[in-house]
Coordinates of C-alpha atoms in Angstrom, one line a residue:
Chain A
M1 CA 20.9 4.2 -19.3
T2 CA 21.6 7.9 -18.6
L3 CA 18.3 8.7 -20.2
F4 CA 16.5 6.4 -17.8
V5 CA 18.3 7.9 -14.8
V6 CA 17.3 11.4 -15.9
A7 CA 13.7 10.3 -16.4
A8 CA 13.6 8.5 -13.0
V9 CA 15.0 11.7 -11.2
T10 CA 12.5 13.9 -13.0
I11 CA 9.6 11.6 -12.1
L12 CA 10.8 11.5 -8.5
I13 CA 10.8 15.3 -8.4
S14 CA 7.2 15.5 -9.7
M15 CA 6.3 12.7 -7.1
A16 CA 7.7 14.9 -4.4
L17 CA 5.6 17.8 -5.6
A18 CA 2.5 15.6 -5.5
V19 CA 3.3 14.5 -2.0
V20 CA 3.6 18.2 -0.9
R21 CA 0.2 18.8 -2.4
A22 CA -1.3 15.7 -0.7
V23 CA 0.2 16.7 2.7
A24 CA -0.5 20.5 2.6
S25 CA -3.7 21.0 0.5
P26 CA -6.6 23.3 1.1
T27 CA -9.5 20.9 0.3
V28 CA -10.2 17.1 0.2
F29 CA -10.6 17.4 -3.6
D30 CA -7.0 18.6 -3.9
R31 CA -5.9 15.6 -1.9
I32 CA -7.8 13.1 -4.2
L33 CA -6.3 14.8 -7.2
A34 CA -2.8 14.6 -5.6
V35 CA -3.3 10.9 -4.8
N36 CA -4.4 10.3 -8.4
M37 CA -1.4 12.2 -9.8
F38 CA 1.0 10.4 -7.5
G39 CA -0.4 7.1 -8.6
T40 CA 0.2 8.0 -12.2
K41 CA 3.7 9.0 -11.4
S42 CA 4.4 5.8 -9.6
V43 CA 3.2 3.9 -12.7
L44 CA 5.7 5.8 -14.7
L45 CA 8.4 5.3 -12.1
V46 CA 7.8 1.5 -12.1
A47 CA 8.0 1.5 -15.9
V48 CA 11.3 3.5 -15.9
F49 CA 12.7 1.4 -13.1
A50 CA 11.9 -1.8 -15.0
F51 CA 14.2 -0.8 -17.9
L52 CA 16.7 0.8 -15.5
S53 CA 17.2 -2.5 -13.7
G54 CA 17.0 -4.6 -16.9
R55 CA 13.8 -6.4 -16.0
P56 CA 11.2 -5.4 -18.5
D57 CA 8.8 -8.0 -17.1
V58 CA 8.2 -5.7 -14.1
L59 CA 6.1 -3.6 -16.5
D60 CA 3.1 -5.9 -15.6
I61 CA 3.2 -4.3 -12.1
A62 CA 2.9 -0.8 -13.7
L63 CA -0.2 -2.0 -15.5
L64 CA -1.6 -3.3 -12.2
Y65 CA -0.9 0.0 -10.5
S66 CA -2.7 2.0 -13.1
L67 CA -5.7 -0.2 -12.8
L68 CA -5.8 0.0 -9.0
N69 CA -5.2 3.7 -8.8
W70 CA -8.1 4.2 -11.1
L71 CA -10.3 2.0 -8.8
G72 CA -9.4 3.8 -5.6
V73 CA -10.0 7.3 -7.0
L74 CA -13.2 6.1 -8.6
A75 CA -14.4 4.8 -5.2
A76 CA -13.5 8.0 -3.5
L77 CA -15.3 10.1 -6.1
R78 CA -18.4 8.0 -5.9
M79 CA -18.4 8.6 -2.1
V80 CA -18.0 12.3 -2.6
E81 CA -20.9 12.3 -5.0
R82 CA -23.2 10.4 -2.8
E83 CA -22.5 12.0 0.6
E84 CA -21.8 15.5 1.7
F85 CA -18.1 14.8 2.1
Y86 CA -16.9 17.5 -0.2
S87 CA -16.5 20.9 1.2
S88 CA -14.1 23.7 0.5
E89 CA -13.2 24.1 4.1
P90 CA -9.6 23.3 5.2
D91 CA -9.6 19.9 6.9
D92 CA -6.7 20.3 9.3
D93 CA -7.6 20.4 13.0
Chain B
M1 CA 23.3 2.1 -11.0
I2 CA 23.4 1.2 -7.3
D3 CA 23.3 4.9 -6.4
I4 CA 20.0 5.5 -8.1
D5 CA 18.6 2.5 -6.3
I6 CA 19.6 4.0 -2.9
A7 CA 18.3 7.4 -3.9
I8 CA 14.9 6.0 -4.9
N9 CA 14.8 4.0 -1.7
M10 CA 15.6 7.0 0.5
L11 CA 13.1 9.3 -1.3
L12 CA 10.3 6.7 -1.1
L13 CA 11.0 6.3 2.7
L14 CA 10.9 10.1 3.1
F15 CA 7.6 10.2 1.3
L16 CA 6.3 7.4 3.7
I17 CA 7.3 9.5 6.7
A18 CA 5.5 12.5 5.2
M19 CA 2.4 10.4 4.6
A20 CA 2.3 8.9 8.1
T21 CA 2.6 12.3 9.8
T22 CA -0.1 13.7 7.6
I23 CA -2.4 10.7 8.4
L24 CA -1.9 11.5 12.1
R25 CA -2.6 15.2 11.6
L26 CA -5.8 14.8 9.5
R27 CA -9.3 14.5 11.0
R28 CA -11.3 14.1 7.8
M29 CA -11.7 10.4 7.2
L30 CA -12.0 10.5 3.4
A31 CA -8.6 12.3 3.1
V32 CA -7.1 9.7 5.5
A33 CA -8.4 6.9 3.4
M34 CA -6.9 8.4 0.3
I35 CA -3.5 9.0 1.8
L36 CA -3.5 5.4 3.3
S37 CA -4.0 4.2 -0.3
L38 CA -1.0 6.3 -1.3
Y39 CA 1.0 4.9 1.6
S40 CA 0.3 1.4 0.4
L41 CA 1.3 2.2 -3.2
L42 CA 4.5 3.6 -1.9
T43 CA 5.2 0.5 0.2
A44 CA 4.6 -1.6 -2.9
G45 CA 7.1 0.6 -4.8
L46 CA 9.7 -0.1 -2.0
F47 CA 9.1 -3.9 -2.4
M48 CA 9.6 -3.5 -6.1
V49 CA 12.9 -1.7 -5.6
M50 CA 13.9 -4.5 -3.3
D51 CA 13.5 -7.0 -6.1
A52 CA 10.3 -8.6 -4.8
P53 CA 7.8 -8.0 -7.6
D54 CA 5.4 -10.7 -6.4
V55 CA 5.1 -9.1 -2.9
A56 CA 4.7 -5.7 -4.6
F57 CA 1.8 -7.1 -6.7
T58 CA 0.1 -8.4 -3.5
E59 CA 0.6 -5.2 -1.6
A60 CA -0.7 -3.0 -4.5
A61 CA -3.7 -5.2 -5.0
V62 CA -4.7 -5.7 -1.4
G63 CA -3.4 -2.6 0.3
S64 CA -4.0 0.0 -2.3
G65 CA -7.0 -1.5 -4.2
V66 CA -9.2 -3.6 -2.0
S67 CA -8.6 -2.0 1.4
T68 CA -9.1 1.5 0.1
V69 CA -12.5 0.5 -1.3
L70 CA -13.4 -1.4 1.9
L71 CA -12.4 1.7 4.0
L72 CA -14.5 4.0 1.9
V73 CA -17.5 1.6 1.9
T74 CA -17.2 1.3 5.7
L75 CA -17.0 5.1 6.1
T76 CA -20.1 5.5 4.0
L77 CA -22.1 2.8 5.9
T78 CA -21.1 4.1 9.3
R79 CA -21.5 7.7 8.3
T80 CA -18.2 8.6 9.9
H81 CA -16.9 11.9 8.5
Y82 CA -14.5 13.1 11.1
A83 CA -12.3 11.4 13.7
K84 CA -12.6 12.5 17.3
N85 CA -10.0 15.0 18.2
T86 CA -8.1 13.8 21.2
A87 CA -5.8 16.7 22.1
R88 CA -4.3 15.4 25.3
L89 CA -1.3 13.1 25.2
Q90 CA -2.2 9.5 26.0
W91 CA 0.6 7.9 28.0
R92 CA -0.2 4.2 27.8
P93 CA -0.5 3.8 24.0
L94 CA 2.6 6.0 23.7
I95 CA 4.6 3.7 26.0
I96 CA 3.4 0.6 24.1
V97 CA 4.4 2.1 20.8
L98 CA 7.8 3.2 22.0
L99 CA 8.5 -0.3 23.5
T100 CA 7.4 -2.1 20.3
G101 CA 9.4 0.3 18.2
G102 CA 12.5 -0.2 20.4
A103 CA 12.2 -3.9 20.2
L104 CA 11.9 -3.7 16.4
L105 CA 15.0 -1.4 16.2
Y106 CA 16.9 -3.9 18.4
G107 CA 15.8 -6.8 16.1
V108 CA 17.2 -5.0 13.1
H109 CA 20.7 -5.8 14.2
D110 CA 20.1 -9.6 13.7
I111 CA 18.5 -9.3 10.2
A112 CA 20.8 -10.7 7.5
L113 CA 21.9 -8.4 4.8
M114 CA 20.1 -8.4 1.5
G115 CA 21.4 -11.1 -0.8
D116 CA 23.7 -12.5 1.9
I117 CA 24.4 -16.2 0.9
N118 CA 25.2 -17.1 4.5
A119 CA 21.8 -16.0 5.7
P120 CA 19.9 -18.8 7.4
A121 CA 17.1 -18.6 4.9
H122 CA 19.5 -19.4 2.1
R123 CA 21.3 -22.3 3.8
H124 CA 18.3 -24.5 4.6
V125 CA 16.4 -25.9 1.6
A126 CA 16.9 -23.2 -0.9
D127 CA 19.7 -25.1 -2.7
H128 CA 17.5 -28.1 -3.1
Y129 CA 14.7 -26.0 -4.5
I130 CA 17.0 -24.3 -7.0
A131 CA 18.5 -27.6 -8.1
E132 CA 15.5 -29.9 -8.2
A133 CA 12.4 -27.7 -8.5
R134 CA 12.1 -28.2 -12.2
N135 CA 12.6 -32.0 -12.1
E136 CA 10.4 -32.6 -9.0
T137 CA 7.4 -30.4 -9.8
G138 CA 7.6 -29.7 -13.5
V139 CA 6.8 -26.0 -12.9
P140 CA 9.0 -23.6 -14.8
N141 CA 8.9 -20.7 -12.3
M142 CA 10.7 -21.5 -9.1
V143 CA 8.6 -19.3 -6.9
T144 CA 5.4 -20.8 -8.2
A145 CA 6.9 -24.3 -7.7
V146 CA 7.6 -23.5 -4.0
L147 CA 4.2 -21.9 -3.4
A148 CA 2.1 -24.3 -5.4
S149 CA 3.9 -27.6 -4.9
Y150 CA 6.3 -27.7 -1.9
R151 CA 4.1 -25.5 0.2
S152 CA 0.8 -26.4 -1.3
F153 CA -1.0 -27.2 1.9
D154 CA 0.3 -23.9 3.4
T155 CA -1.1 -22.0 0.4
L156 CA -4.4 -23.9 0.6
G157 CA -4.7 -22.9 4.3
E158 CA -4.0 -19.2 3.3
V159 CA -6.7 -19.4 0.7
V160 CA -9.2 -20.8 3.2
V161 CA -8.3 -18.0 5.7
I162 CA -8.8 -15.3 3.0
F163 CA -12.1 -16.9 1.9
A164 CA -13.4 -16.9 5.5
A165 CA -12.3 -13.3 6.0
S166 CA -14.1 -12.2 2.8
I167 CA -17.3 -14.0 3.8
G168 CA -17.1 -12.2 7.2
V169 CA -16.6 -8.8 5.6
M170 CA -19.5 -9.4 3.1
L171 CA -21.8 -10.5 5.9
L172 CA -20.9 -7.4 8.0
L173 CA -21.3 -4.9 5.1
G174 CA -24.4 -6.6 3.7
D175 CA -26.2 -6.6 7.0
G176 CA -25.4 -2.9 7.7
R177 CA -26.7 -1.9 4.3
R178 CA -30.0 -3.8 4.7
E179 CA -30.6 -2.4 8.2
H180 CA -29.9 1.2 7.0
R181 CA -32.3 0.8 4.1
D182 CA -35.1 -0.6 6.4
G183 CA -34.5 2.4 8.7
D184 CA -35.0 4.9 5.8
T185 CA -38.3 3.6 4.6
P186 CA -41.2 5.1 6.5

């Protein structure tokens, strides 16, 4: 149990770092990367939480998250590839 | 055990606030779409922490998966790259938002506590479902029994609504693409 708590706290810290990157990032590409990384971390958090709360069947949701996260990032990258969305300028106003 | 639950809840809610303020601040639509997808994923995580895996499933599939792709497709078709920058404060929307938020906060007082057995939702027909769902419907999962048997007409209506909505979206997106392609050919 302690192991799962430590793992959950560590994952939450790395999630916070990804959020910081998504909120304050120089380019759009960094944001996409941060979103992707946050999605991966939330998959891990769901998996750890499943065992922490004693319901291993919640693992199915972790699988769904990983599939969906991949889908969203893929769609964004397709769009960047097709259009002139990507630029290295900062996108704050 | 309960402490880690509360800690996860609070952290996820803090992340949500950070996301929402970032969405307000950003002008580039692609970044907004990506962070909206994240917001949805976080909400699904909150539902999961609140012991509602089925709702979390739906939120993750619809909010994070389908609507991100729909938003991106819409942005591509309408060629919208940046939102208009409205610098000056708009009073009417602000007042409406404040009123709605105040009403919601006021309503929070009447919400039953999580897992409260005296809550109205648990005193109506829930006991009957728990006692008889297996015998009356033959479905092993109680939630599935309620959705697919007791409320089957309700579920059918929902499916019809979703079907109609998806047909509408497909018509809108398909038409836009054809028009755009016609315009490109000389």
